[in-house]
mmCIF file of C-alpha atoms in Angstrom:
data_model
loop_
_atom_site.group_PDB
_atom_site.id
_atom_site.type_symbol
_atom_site.label_atom_id
_atom_site.label_comp_id
_atom_site.label_asym_id
_atom_site.label_seq_id
_atom_site.Cartn_x
_atom_site.Cartn_y
_atom_site.Cartn_z
ATOM 1 C CA UNK I 1 18.616 -16.906 -46.100
ATOM 2 C CA UNK I 2 15.012 -17.570 -45.124
ATOM 3 C CA UNK I 3 13.962 -15.786 -41.958
ATOM 4 C CA UNK I 4 11.793 -17.537 -39.448
ATOM 5 C CA UNK I 5 8.302 -15.932 -39.708
ATOM 6 C CA UNK I 6 6.699 -18.090 -37.099
ATOM 7 C CA UNK I 7 7.843 -15.908 -34.211
ATOM 8 C CA UNK I 8 5.212 -14.135 -32.231
ATOM 9 C CA UNK I 9 4.687 -10.760 -33.934
ATOM 10 C CA UNK I 10 1.715 -8.476 -34.562
ATOM 11 C CA UNK I 11 0.381 -7.860 -38.101
ATOM 12 C CA UNK I 12 2.143 -5.114 -39.981
ATOM 13 C CA UNK I 13 0.907 -1.725 -38.817
ATOM 14 C CA UNK I 14 -0.889 -3.221 -35.811
ATOM 15 C CA UNK I 15 1.296 -1.302 -33.391
ATOM 16 C CA UNK I 16 -0.063 2.025 -34.655
ATOM 17 C CA UNK I 17 -3.591 0.797 -34.732
ATOM 18 C CA UNK I 18 -3.365 -0.703 -31.238
ATOM 19 C CA UNK I 19 -1.946 2.521 -29.753
ATOM 20 C CA UNK I 20 -4.571 4.629 -31.544
ATOM 21 C CA UNK I 21 -7.350 2.414 -30.336
ATOM 22 C CA UNK I 22 -6.035 2.308 -26.760
ATOM 23 C CA UNK I 23 -5.727 6.129 -26.716
ATOM 24 C CA UNK I 24 -9.247 6.486 -28.086
ATOM 25 C CA UNK I 25 -10.683 4.129 -25.408
ATOM 26 C CA UNK I 26 -8.732 5.863 -22.606
ATOM 27 C CA UNK I 27 -9.898 9.223 -23.808
ATOM 28 C CA UNK I 28 -13.554 8.203 -23.863
ATOM 29 C CA UNK I 29 -13.125 6.516 -20.511
ATOM 30 C CA UNK I 30 -11.533 9.652 -19.046
ATOM 31 C CA UNK I 31 -14.510 11.733 -20.142
ATOM 32 C CA UNK I 32 -17.012 9.200 -18.852
ATOM 33 C CA UNK I 33 -15.279 8.848 -15.452
ATOM 34 C CA UNK I 34 -15.007 12.620 -15.185
ATOM 35 C CA UNK I 35 -18.724 13.124 -15.903
ATOM 36 C CA UNK I 36 -19.740 10.300 -13.469
ATOM 37 C CA UNK I 37 -22.174 8.979 -16.044
ATOM 38 C CA UNK I 38 -21.504 5.361 -15.021
ATOM 39 C CA UNK I 39 -20.374 4.154 -18.512
ATOM 40 C CA UNK I 40 -17.003 3.034 -17.176
ATOM 41 C CA UNK I 41 -17.939 2.867 -13.539
ATOM 42 C CA UNK I 42 -16.575 -0.687 -13.109
ATOM 43 C CA UNK I 43 -13.091 0.697 -13.618
ATOM 44 C CA UNK I 44 -13.496 3.259 -10.873
ATOM 45 C CA UNK I 45 -10.345 5.348 -11.696
ATOM 46 C CA UNK I 46 -8.490 6.413 -14.819
ATOM 47 C CA UNK I 47 -5.267 4.573 -13.894
ATOM 48 C CA UNK I 48 -7.231 1.337 -13.493
ATOM 49 C CA UNK I 49 -8.838 1.879 -16.908
ATOM 50 C CA UNK I 50 -5.457 2.570 -18.563
ATOM 51 C CA UNK I 51 -3.840 -0.575 -16.995
ATOM 52 C CA UNK I 52 -6.836 -2.678 -18.071
ATOM 53 C CA UNK I 53 -6.933 -1.294 -21.600
ATOM 54 C CA UNK I 54 -3.192 -1.754 -22.322
ATOM 55 C CA UNK I 55 -3.291 -5.250 -20.722
ATOM 56 C CA UNK I 56 -6.056 -6.111 -23.224
ATOM 57 C CA UNK I 57 -4.082 -5.002 -26.259
ATOM 58 C CA UNK I 58 -2.487 -8.325 -27.164
ATOM 59 C CA UNK I 59 -5.670 -10.442 -27.144
ATOM 60 C CA UNK I 60 -7.634 -7.576 -28.766
ATOM 61 C CA UNK I 61 -5.156 -7.354 -31.628
ATOM 62 C CA UNK I 62 -5.493 -11.066 -32.121
ATOM 63 C CA UNK I 63 -9.254 -10.963 -32.111
ATOM 64 C CA UNK I 64 -9.397 -7.927 -34.458
ATOM 65 C CA UNK I 65 -6.983 -9.721 -36.822
ATOM 66 C CA UNK I 66 -9.238 -12.805 -36.903
ATOM 67 C CA UNK I 67 -12.270 -10.600 -37.580
ATOM 68 C CA UNK I 68 -10.455 -8.926 -40.446
ATOM 69 C CA UNK I 69 -9.857 -12.282 -42.147
ATOM 70 C CA UNK I 70 -13.609 -13.012 -42.424
ATOM 71 C CA UNK I 71 -15.857 -12.072 -45.299
ATOM 72 C CA UNK I 72 -17.215 -8.549 -45.482
ATOM 73 C CA UNK I 73 -20.711 -9.512 -44.203
ATOM 74 C CA UNK I 74 -19.240 -11.443 -41.281
ATOM 75 C CA UNK I 75 -16.854 -8.560 -40.519
ATOM 76 C CA UNK I 76 -19.572 -5.957 -40.366
ATOM 77 C CA UNK I 77 -21.810 -8.278 -38.393
ATOM 78 C CA UNK I 78 -19.124 -8.979 -35.775
ATOM 79 C CA UNK I 79 -18.289 -5.258 -35.534
ATOM 80 C CA UNK I 80 -21.977 -4.441 -35.014
ATOM 81 C CA UNK I 81 -22.220 -7.111 -32.364
ATOM 82 C CA UNK I 82 -19.256 -5.733 -30.508
ATOM 83 C CA UNK I 83 -20.738 -2.226 -30.660
ATOM 84 C CA UNK I 84 -23.995 -3.511 -29.273
ATOM 85 C CA UNK I 85 -22.190 -5.216 -26.389
ATOM 86 C CA UNK I 86 -20.231 -2.108 -25.516
ATOM 87 C CA UNK I 87 -23.347 0.097 -25.615
ATOM 88 C CA UNK I 88 -25.446 -2.310 -23.561
ATOM 89 C CA UNK I 89 -22.821 -2.637 -20.821
ATOM 90 C CA UNK I 90 -23.753 0.785 -19.394
ATOM 91 C CA UNK I 91 -26.635 -0.564 -17.397
ATOM 92 C CA UNK I 92 -25.468 -4.156 -17.017
ATOM 93 C CA UNK I 93 -22.340 -3.442 -14.947
ATOM 94 C CA UNK I 94 -24.248 -1.392 -12.416
ATOM 95 C CA UNK I 95 -26.595 -4.333 -11.853
ATOM 96 C CA UNK I 96 -23.698 -6.811 -11.578
ATOM 97 C CA UNK I 97 -21.845 -4.529 -9.209
ATOM 98 C CA UNK I 98 -24.559 -3.578 -6.739
ATOM 99 C CA UNK I 99 -27.411 -6.109 -7.178
ATOM 100 C CA UNK I 100 -25.589 -9.403 -7.389
ATOM 101 C CA UNK I 101 -22.467 -8.439 -5.340
ATOM 102 C CA UNK I 102 -19.751 -9.977 -7.508
ATOM 103 C CA UNK I 103 -16.615 -11.334 -5.898
ATOM 104 C CA UNK I 104 -13.181 -9.807 -6.472
ATOM 105 C CA UNK I 105 -12.188 -12.619 -8.922
ATOM 106 C CA UNK I 106 -15.454 -12.337 -10.865
ATOM 107 C CA UNK I 107 -14.998 -8.568 -11.060
ATOM 108 C CA UNK I 108 -11.442 -8.980 -12.406
ATOM 109 C CA UNK I 109 -12.690 -11.333 -15.106
ATOM 110 C CA UNK I 110 -15.577 -9.049 -16.067
ATOM 111 C CA UNK I 111 -13.313 -5.967 -15.982
ATOM 112 C CA UNK I 112 -10.797 -7.723 -18.228
ATOM 113 C CA UNK I 113 -13.537 -8.938 -20.609
ATOM 114 C CA UNK I 114 -14.951 -5.474 -20.920
ATOM 115 C CA UNK I 115 -11.513 -4.019 -21.635
ATOM 116 C CA UNK I 116 -10.957 -6.653 -24.320
ATOM 117 C CA UNK I 117 -14.337 -6.036 -26.043
ATOM 118 C CA UNK I 118 -14.007 -2.282 -25.810
ATOM 119 C CA UNK I 119 -10.465 -2.448 -27.261
ATOM 120 C CA UNK I 120 -11.397 -4.990 -30.034
ATOM 121 C CA UNK I 121 -14.190 -2.830 -31.324
ATOM 122 C CA UNK I 122 -12.079 0.125 -32.565
ATOM 123 C CA UNK I 123 -9.356 -2.247 -33.725
ATOM 124 C CA UNK I 124 -11.847 -4.232 -35.741
ATOM 125 C CA UNK I 125 -13.218 -1.015 -37.284
ATOM 126 C CA UNK I 126 -9.691 0.065 -38.253
ATOM 127 C CA UNK I 127 -9.004 -3.400 -39.725
ATOM 128 C CA UNK I 128 -12.127 -3.301 -41.859
ATOM 129 C CA UNK I 129 -10.515 -0.390 -43.741
ATOM 130 C CA UNK I 130 -7.026 -1.975 -43.781
ATOM 131 C CA UNK I 131 -6.279 -5.021 -45.877
ATOM 132 C CA UNK I 132 -3.677 -7.200 -44.243
ATOM 133 C CA UNK I 133 -0.719 -7.923 -46.488
ATOM 134 C CA UNK I 134 -0.647 -11.591 -47.428
ATOM 135 C CA UNK I 135 2.377 -13.287 -45.980
ATOM 136 C CA UNK I 136 3.065 -10.379 -43.661
ATOM 137 C CA UNK I 137 3.923 -10.700 -39.951
ATOM 138 C CA UNK I 138 1.246 -12.722 -38.244
ATOM 139 C CA UNK I 139 0.692 -14.208 -34.877
ATOM 140 C CA UNK I 140 1.511 -17.923 -34.962
ATOM 141 C CA UNK I 141 -1.472 -20.226 -34.791
ATOM 142 C CA UNK I 142 -1.031 -21.659 -31.347
ATOM 143 C CA UNK I 143 -3.747 -22.348 -28.785
ATOM 144 C CA UNK I 144 -1.332 -21.270 -26.038
ATOM 145 C CA UNK I 145 -0.834 -17.701 -27.298
ATOM 146 C CA UNK I 146 -4.470 -16.580 -26.976
ATOM 147 C CA UNK I 147 -4.680 -18.269 -23.530
ATOM 148 C CA UNK I 148 -1.632 -16.316 -22.385
ATOM 149 C CA UNK I 149 -3.067 -13.095 -23.704
ATOM 150 C CA UNK I 150 -6.370 -13.754 -21.829
ATOM 151 C CA UNK I 151 -4.383 -14.315 -18.617
ATOM 152 C CA UNK I 152 -2.521 -11.021 -19.205
ATOM 153 C CA UNK I 153 -5.783 -9.181 -19.828
ATOM 154 C CA UNK I 154 -7.360 -10.422 -16.552
ATOM 155 C CA UNK I 155 -4.502 -10.939 -14.105
ATOM 156 C CA UNK I 156 -2.529 -7.658 -14.508
ATOM 157 C CA UNK I 157 -5.528 -5.388 -13.935
ATOM 158 C CA UNK I 158 -6.708 -7.729 -11.139
ATOM 159 C CA UNK I 159 -3.429 -7.385 -9.255
ATOM 160 C CA UNK I 160 -3.293 -3.652 -9.826
ATOM 161 C CA UNK I 161 -6.919 -3.158 -8.633
ATOM 162 C CA UNK I 162 -6.184 -5.161 -5.514
ATOM 163 C CA UNK I 163 -3.253 -2.793 -4.712
ATOM 164 C CA UNK I 164 -5.341 0.290 -5.485
ATOM 165 C CA UNK I 165 -8.235 -0.971 -3.367
ATOM 166 C CA UNK I 166 -6.007 -1.509 -0.331
ATOM 167 C CA UNK I 167 -4.601 2.056 -0.724
ATOM 168 C CA UNK I 168 -8.148 3.451 -1.070
ATOM 169 C CA UNK I 169 -9.305 1.550 2.025
ATOM 170 C CA UNK I 170 -6.387 2.946 4.026
ATOM 171 C CA UNK I 171 -7.135 6.493 2.779
ATOM 172 C CA UNK I 172 -10.791 6.080 3.521
ATOM 173 C CA UNK I 173 -10.054 4.984 7.147
ATOM 174 C CA UNK I 174 -7.699 7.947 7.540
ATOM 175 C CA UNK I 175 -10.354 10.359 6.188
ATOM 176 C CA UNK I 176 -12.985 8.998 8.567
ATOM 177 C CA UNK I 177 -10.489 9.227 11.494
ATOM 178 C CA UNK I 178 -9.816 12.867 10.599
ATOM 179 C CA UNK I 179 -13.549 13.622 10.344
ATOM 180 C CA UNK I 180 -13.339 14.545 6.631
ATOM 181 C CA UNK I 181 -16.667 13.142 5.245
ATOM 182 C CA UNK I 182 -16.364 14.809 1.864
ATOM 183 C CA UNK I 183 -12.915 13.300 1.248
ATOM 184 C CA UNK I 184 -14.077 9.952 2.684
ATOM 185 C CA UNK I 185 -17.108 9.952 0.317
ATOM 186 C CA UNK I 186 -14.755 10.268 -2.738
ATOM 187 C CA UNK I 187 -12.588 7.362 -1.548
ATOM 188 C CA UNK I 188 -15.645 5.300 -0.697
ATOM 189 C CA UNK I 189 -17.234 5.813 -4.122
ATOM 190 C CA UNK I 190 -14.047 4.688 -5.963
ATOM 191 C CA UNK I 191 -13.660 1.765 -3.576
ATOM 192 C CA UNK I 192 -17.289 0.657 -4.088
ATOM 193 C CA UNK I 193 -16.723 0.565 -7.834
ATOM 194 C CA UNK I 194 -13.492 -1.444 -7.596
ATOM 195 C CA UNK I 195 -14.381 -3.694 -4.615
ATOM 196 C CA UNK I 196 -18.158 -3.424 -3.905
ATOM 197 C CA UNK I 197 -17.928 -6.202 -1.249
ATOM 198 C CA UNK I 198 -15.408 -4.255 0.841
ATOM 199 C CA UNK I 199 -16.253 -3.710 4.523
ATOM 200 C CA UNK I 200 -14.760 -0.842 6.517
ATOM 201 C CA UNK I 201 -14.607 -1.607 10.218
ATOM 202 C CA UNK I 202 -17.401 -4.157 9.804
ATOM 203 C CA UNK I 203 -19.656 -1.776 7.767
ATOM 204 C CA UNK I 204 -20.491 -2.585 4.157
ATOM 205 C CA UNK I 205 -19.146 -0.025 1.706
ATOM 206 C CA UNK I 206 -22.673 0.626 0.308
ATOM 207 C CA UNK I 207 -24.000 1.389 3.744
ATOM 208 C CA UNK I 208 -21.075 3.599 4.461
ATOM 209 C CA UNK I 209 -21.836 5.547 1.282
ATOM 210 C CA UNK I 210 -25.404 6.117 2.421
ATOM 211 C CA UNK I 211 -24.202 7.221 5.828
ATOM 212 C CA UNK I 212 -21.695 9.673 4.374
ATOM 213 C CA UNK I 213 -24.338 11.073 1.977
ATOM 214 C CA UNK I 214 -26.675 11.689 4.902
ATOM 215 C CA UNK I 215 -23.892 13.277 6.917
ATOM 216 C CA UNK I 216 -22.920 15.705 4.119
ATOM 217 C CA UNK I 217 -26.622 16.604 3.579
ATOM 218 C CA UNK I 218 -26.873 17.524 7.225
ATOM 219 C CA UNK I 219 -23.672 19.652 7.104
ATOM 220 C CA UNK I 220 -24.919 21.420 3.939
ATOM 221 C CA UNK I 221 -28.244 22.164 5.725
ATOM 222 C CA UNK I 222 -26.295 23.794 8.603
ATOM 223 C CA UNK I 223 -24.174 25.861 6.207
ATOM 224 C CA UNK I 224 -27.204 27.063 4.113
ATOM 225 C CA UNK I 225 -29.065 28.141 7.251
ATOM 226 C CA UNK I 226 -28.916 31.966 7.576
ATOM 227 C CA UNK I 227 -26.929 33.176 10.540
ATOM 228 C CA UNK I 228 -27.180 36.528 12.311
ATOM 229 C CA UNK I 229 -24.078 38.646 13.039
ATOM 230 C CA UNK I 230 -25.242 38.568 16.657
ATOM 231 C CA UNK I 231 -25.638 34.799 16.694
ATOM 232 C CA UNK I 232 -24.299 33.072 19.861
ATOM 233 C CA UNK I 233 -20.790 31.663 19.872
ATOM 234 C CA UNK I 234 -22.108 28.084 19.731
ATOM 235 C CA UNK I 235 -23.972 28.689 16.488
ATOM 236 C CA UNK I 236 -20.936 30.292 14.823
ATOM 237 C CA UNK I 237 -18.763 27.421 16.013
ATOM 238 C CA UNK I 238 -21.097 24.835 14.593
ATOM 239 C CA UNK I 239 -21.208 26.674 11.242
ATOM 240 C CA UNK I 240 -17.414 26.904 11.058
ATOM 241 C CA UNK I 241 -17.016 23.272 12.013
ATOM 242 C CA UNK I 242 -19.448 22.199 9.274
ATOM 243 C CA UNK I 243 -17.577 24.304 6.703
ATOM 244 C CA UNK I 244 -14.325 22.646 7.702
ATOM 245 C CA UNK I 245 -15.830 19.236 7.377
ATOM 246 C CA UNK I 246 -17.152 20.182 3.924
ATOM 247 C CA UNK I 247 -13.601 21.237 2.905
ATOM 248 C CA UNK I 248 -14.736 24.864 2.527
ATOM 249 C CA UNK I 249 -11.758 26.351 4.330
ATOM 250 C CA UNK I 250 -11.767 29.817 2.916
ATOM 251 C CA UNK I 251 -15.372 30.266 4.050
ATOM 252 C CA UNK I 252 -14.526 28.673 7.450
ATOM 253 C CA UNK I 253 -11.780 31.306 7.957
ATOM 254 C CA UNK I 254 -14.166 34.114 7.270
ATOM 255 C CA UNK I 255 -16.727 32.696 9.730
ATOM 256 C CA UNK I 256 -13.958 32.120 12.272
ATOM 257 C CA UNK I 257 -12.959 35.808 12.588
ATOM 258 C CA UNK I 258 -15.402 36.717 15.447
ATOM 259 C CA UNK I 259 -14.041 33.838 17.547
ATOM 260 C CA UNK I 260 -10.345 34.767 17.208
ATOM 261 C CA UNK I 261 -10.479 37.790 19.430
ATOM 262 C CA UNK I 262 -12.770 40.133 21.424
ATOM 263 C CA UNK I 263 -15.751 39.165 23.552
ATOM 264 C CA UNK I 264 -16.480 36.060 21.555
ATOM 265 C CA UNK I 265 -12.961 34.752 21.651
ATOM 266 C CA UNK I 266 -12.893 30.913 21.815
ATOM 267 C CA UNK I 267 -9.504 29.220 22.256
ATOM 268 C CA UNK I 268 -10.442 26.310 19.986
ATOM 269 C CA UNK I 269 -10.619 28.777 17.111
ATOM 270 C CA UNK I 270 -6.780 29.136 17.149
ATOM 271 C CA UNK I 271 -6.439 25.444 16.434
ATOM 272 C CA UNK I 272 -9.041 25.519 13.714
ATOM 273 C CA UNK I 273 -7.338 28.560 12.238
ATOM 274 C CA UNK I 274 -4.126 26.548 11.959
ATOM 275 C CA UNK I 275 -5.974 23.549 10.562
ATOM 276 C CA UNK I 276 -7.653 25.473 7.795
ATOM 277 C CA UNK I 277 -4.375 26.911 6.541
ATOM 278 C CA UNK I 278 -2.735 23.489 6.867
ATOM 279 C CA UNK I 279 -5.363 21.956 4.507
ATOM 280 C CA UNK I 280 -5.169 24.970 2.159
ATOM 281 C CA UNK I 281 -1.434 24.189 1.773
ATOM 282 C CA UNK I 282 -0.177 27.370 3.585
ATOM 283 C CA UNK I 283 2.267 26.067 6.252
ATOM 284 C CA UNK I 284 3.471 29.591 7.219
ATOM 285 C CA UNK I 285 -0.042 30.800 8.163
ATOM 286 C CA UNK I 286 -0.854 27.404 9.717
ATOM 287 C CA UNK I 287 2.257 27.701 11.930
ATOM 288 C CA UNK I 288 1.052 31.143 13.165
ATOM 289 C CA UNK I 289 -2.279 29.696 14.263
ATOM 290 C CA UNK I 290 -0.784 26.725 16.128
ATOM 291 C CA UNK I 291 1.841 28.960 17.860
ATOM 292 C CA UNK I 292 -0.922 31.243 19.052
ATOM 293 C CA UNK I 293 -2.694 28.186 20.439
ATOM 294 C CA UNK I 294 0.491 27.066 22.235
ATOM 295 C CA UNK I 295 0.937 30.591 23.682
ATOM 296 C CA UNK I 296 -2.643 30.660 24.967
ATOM 297 C CA UNK I 297 -2.803 27.210 26.462
ATOM 298 C CA UNK I 298 0.648 27.364 28.104
ATOM 299 C CA UNK I 299 -0.601 30.159 30.333
ATOM 300 C CA UNK I 300 -3.683 28.152 31.516
ATOM 301 C CA UNK I 301 -3.972 26.006 34.610
ATOM 302 C CA UNK I 302 -3.480 22.242 34.298
ATOM 303 C CA UNK I 303 -6.456 20.337 32.902
ATOM 304 C CA UNK I 304 -7.322 17.588 30.412
ATOM 305 C CA UNK I 305 -8.455 20.182 28.012
ATOM 306 C CA UNK I 306 -5.138 21.997 28.235
ATOM 307 C CA UNK I 307 -3.181 18.804 27.615
ATOM 308 C CA UNK I 308 -5.412 17.792 24.677
ATOM 309 C CA UNK I 309 -5.229 21.238 23.121
ATOM 310 C CA UNK I 310 -1.439 21.501 23.516
ATOM 311 C CA UNK I 311 -1.068 18.031 21.937
ATOM 312 C CA UNK I 312 -3.128 19.057 18.970
ATOM 313 C CA UNK I 313 -1.231 22.321 18.543
ATOM 314 C CA UNK I 314 2.222 20.599 18.781
ATOM 315 C CA UNK I 315 1.180 18.121 16.112
ATOM 316 C CA UNK I 316 0.133 20.996 13.920
ATOM 317 C CA UNK I 317 3.433 22.747 14.500
ATOM 318 C CA UNK I 318 5.334 19.538 13.647
ATOM 319 C CA UNK I 319 3.334 19.127 10.376
ATOM 320 C CA UNK I 320 3.952 22.731 9.337
ATOM 321 C CA UNK I 321 7.647 22.336 10.164
ATOM 322 C CA UNK I 322 7.861 19.296 7.908
ATOM 323 C CA UNK I 323 6.245 21.263 5.096
ATOM 324 C CA UNK I 324 8.692 24.171 5.638
ATOM 325 C CA UNK I 325 11.677 21.694 5.966
ATOM 326 C CA UNK I 326 12.516 23.004 9.427
ATOM 327 C CA UNK I 327 13.847 19.784 10.890
ATOM 328 C CA UNK I 328 14.918 21.195 14.295
ATOM 329 C CA UNK I 329 11.462 22.739 14.775
ATOM 330 C CA UNK I 330 9.768 19.481 13.804
ATOM 331 C CA UNK I 331 11.868 17.419 16.232
ATOM 332 C CA UNK I 332 11.280 19.987 19.015
ATOM 333 C CA UNK I 333 7.529 19.930 18.370
ATOM 334 C CA UNK I 334 7.368 16.130 18.632
ATOM 335 C CA UNK I 335 9.452 16.214 21.848
ATOM 336 C CA UNK I 336 7.011 18.661 23.337
ATOM 337 C CA UNK I 337 4.108 16.472 22.154
ATOM 338 C CA UNK I 338 5.629 13.491 24.074
ATOM 339 C CA UNK I 339 6.010 15.633 27.159
ATOM 340 C CA UNK I 340 2.282 16.448 26.951
ATOM 341 C CA UNK I 341 0.983 13.039 25.802
ATOM 342 C CA UNK I 342 3.523 10.196 26.126
ATOM 343 C CA UNK I 343 1.552 7.465 24.372
ATOM 344 C CA UNK I 344 2.424 4.809 21.710
ATOM 345 C CA UNK I 345 0.890 6.776 18.831
ATOM 346 C CA UNK I 346 3.044 9.834 19.586
ATOM 347 C CA UNK I 347 6.107 7.758 20.123
ATOM 348 C CA UNK I 348 5.595 6.401 16.609
ATOM 349 C CA UNK I 349 5.273 9.930 15.231
ATOM 350 C CA UNK I 350 8.583 10.755 16.885
ATOM 351 C CA UNK I 351 10.148 7.606 15.395
ATOM 352 C CA UNK I 352 8.841 8.395 11.913
ATOM 353 C CA UNK I 353 10.205 11.946 12.226
ATOM 354 C CA UNK I 354 13.681 10.677 13.102
ATOM 355 C CA UNK I 355 13.375 8.056 10.362
ATOM 356 C CA UNK I 356 12.570 10.818 7.841
ATOM 357 C CA UNK I 357 15.619 12.767 9.090
ATOM 358 C CA UNK I 358 17.811 9.656 8.692
ATOM 359 C CA UNK I 359 18.523 9.449 12.451
ATOM 360 C CA UNK I 360 17.901 5.745 12.571
ATOM 361 C CA UNK I 361 19.237 5.037 16.080
ATOM 362 C CA UNK I 362 16.811 7.556 17.611
ATOM 363 C CA UNK I 363 14.009 6.249 15.353
ATOM 364 C CA UNK I 364 14.588 2.706 16.677
ATOM 365 C CA UNK I 365 14.605 3.992 20.263
ATOM 366 C CA UNK I 366 11.186 5.647 19.997
ATOM 367 C CA UNK I 367 9.776 2.751 17.931
ATOM 368 C CA UNK I 368 10.818 0.446 20.797
ATOM 369 C CA UNK I 369 9.108 2.699 23.253
ATOM 370 C CA UNK I 370 5.985 2.648 21.178
ATOM 371 C CA UNK I 371 6.063 -1.215 21.112
ATOM 372 C CA UNK I 372 6.465 -1.314 24.891
ATOM 373 C CA UNK I 373 3.371 0.909 25.253
ATOM 374 C CA UNK I 374 1.411 -0.888 22.519
ATOM 375 C CA UNK I 375 2.564 -4.265 21.063
ATOM 376 C CA UNK I 376 0.354 -3.544 17.964
ATOM 377 C CA UNK I 377 3.099 -1.135 16.737
ATOM 378 C CA UNK I 378 5.503 -4.017 16.098
ATOM 379 C CA UNK I 379 5.419 -3.629 12.310
ATOM 380 C CA UNK I 380 6.791 -0.038 12.485
ATOM 381 C CA UNK I 381 9.548 -1.231 14.852
ATOM 382 C CA UNK I 382 10.489 -4.052 12.479
ATOM 383 C CA UNK I 383 10.573 -1.618 9.535
ATOM 384 C CA UNK I 384 12.823 0.786 11.268
ATOM 385 C CA UNK I 385 15.069 -1.951 12.616
ATOM 386 C CA UNK I 386 15.561 -3.569 9.185
ATOM 387 C CA UNK I 387 16.304 -0.202 7.680
ATOM 388 C CA UNK I 388 18.863 0.513 10.429
ATOM 389 C CA UNK I 389 20.498 -2.858 9.610
ATOM 390 C CA UNK I 390 20.731 -1.974 5.948
ATOM 391 C CA UNK I 391 22.290 1.408 6.733
ATOM 392 C CA UNK I 392 24.906 -0.177 8.946
ATOM 393 C CA UNK I 393 25.678 -2.849 6.308
ATOM 394 C CA UNK I 394 26.097 -0.082 3.741
ATOM 395 C CA UNK I 395 28.570 1.711 5.907
ATOM 396 C CA UNK I 396 30.609 -1.486 6.403
ATOM 397 C CA UNK I 397 30.518 -2.310 2.708
ATOM 398 C CA UNK I 398 32.530 0.868 2.045
ATOM 399 C CA UNK I 399 35.513 -0.251 4.123
ATOM 400 C CA UNK I 400 38.451 -1.611 2.126
#
């Protein structure tokens, strides 16, 4: 019985060659991205590179197969041409990214093309030393197949990059909101490589990068400045704040010691103490700092500063409780937070807490309160309401 050999299959042994070539390209790309040399800057992150490379495998195998069928001179000429293109791209992509301001669609096409060329080169080199078996498994000669492979090589990485870019933009805004310029700079750099036309709150990503670089330079200048043991409290506080913003939490804790007790005691140091340990991933020590802040501020007379400080400390306690899986403590902390600052944002925090604890009725209650205070929180209310409906449906589905 004659088998149908016209089905879509790669040449014999192509699977091994394709995987080897993909691993080689991803390995080189990883080293290039890690060194920040700019060779693979258009991919921005390793996961984007991996998705792009493996999406390019089908069309690259097809192209390498066609190259292998040419004469020796043509083969070596095509391989040399591909090598020249790959080497020359180092400076070209930077110009395309930052000088001409390519659109998202154009970037997806360029990114896909680069992945295809970079993948085809090692495959073609392997095929030069591998003679294809006549009559072996081949890709059918159809104009539709290469077109589909091209669509795969461009569209899959394009969709993935769009998702990654949205996540990076959200993380960037969160970092800016939390006054973490070093973290924000990392997100902004990756985002500028993936979507150089992005604007964050109306500011072009390139301008934001310059602003963050200047800010970090200023903070480093403050940190490098010598400080006397007898320096005033304000100077010590500025240095500690700069260290925190530079993510140098161990050094910040050392500089914070004079402000935690004695004549130089400053109540804000208790909150900073808790924050440093929170970001160092030590919830037990973080909890101690925030509890000391609560103890201090509870004994003070009513003022805006007291309310703001208590709100910050209760948020810190709730965060530490979440890390320690102390659910009752977390719920109590958010209740106290609402007593101090009953606004929409804090109602949403309470709702998310109850949602995490699977107390959906209470979550819906506080999400509704948040919506009443701020209609912009409607999306969170809809999310909790729909999840509540699914939970109730699940309970009913078990009745027989």
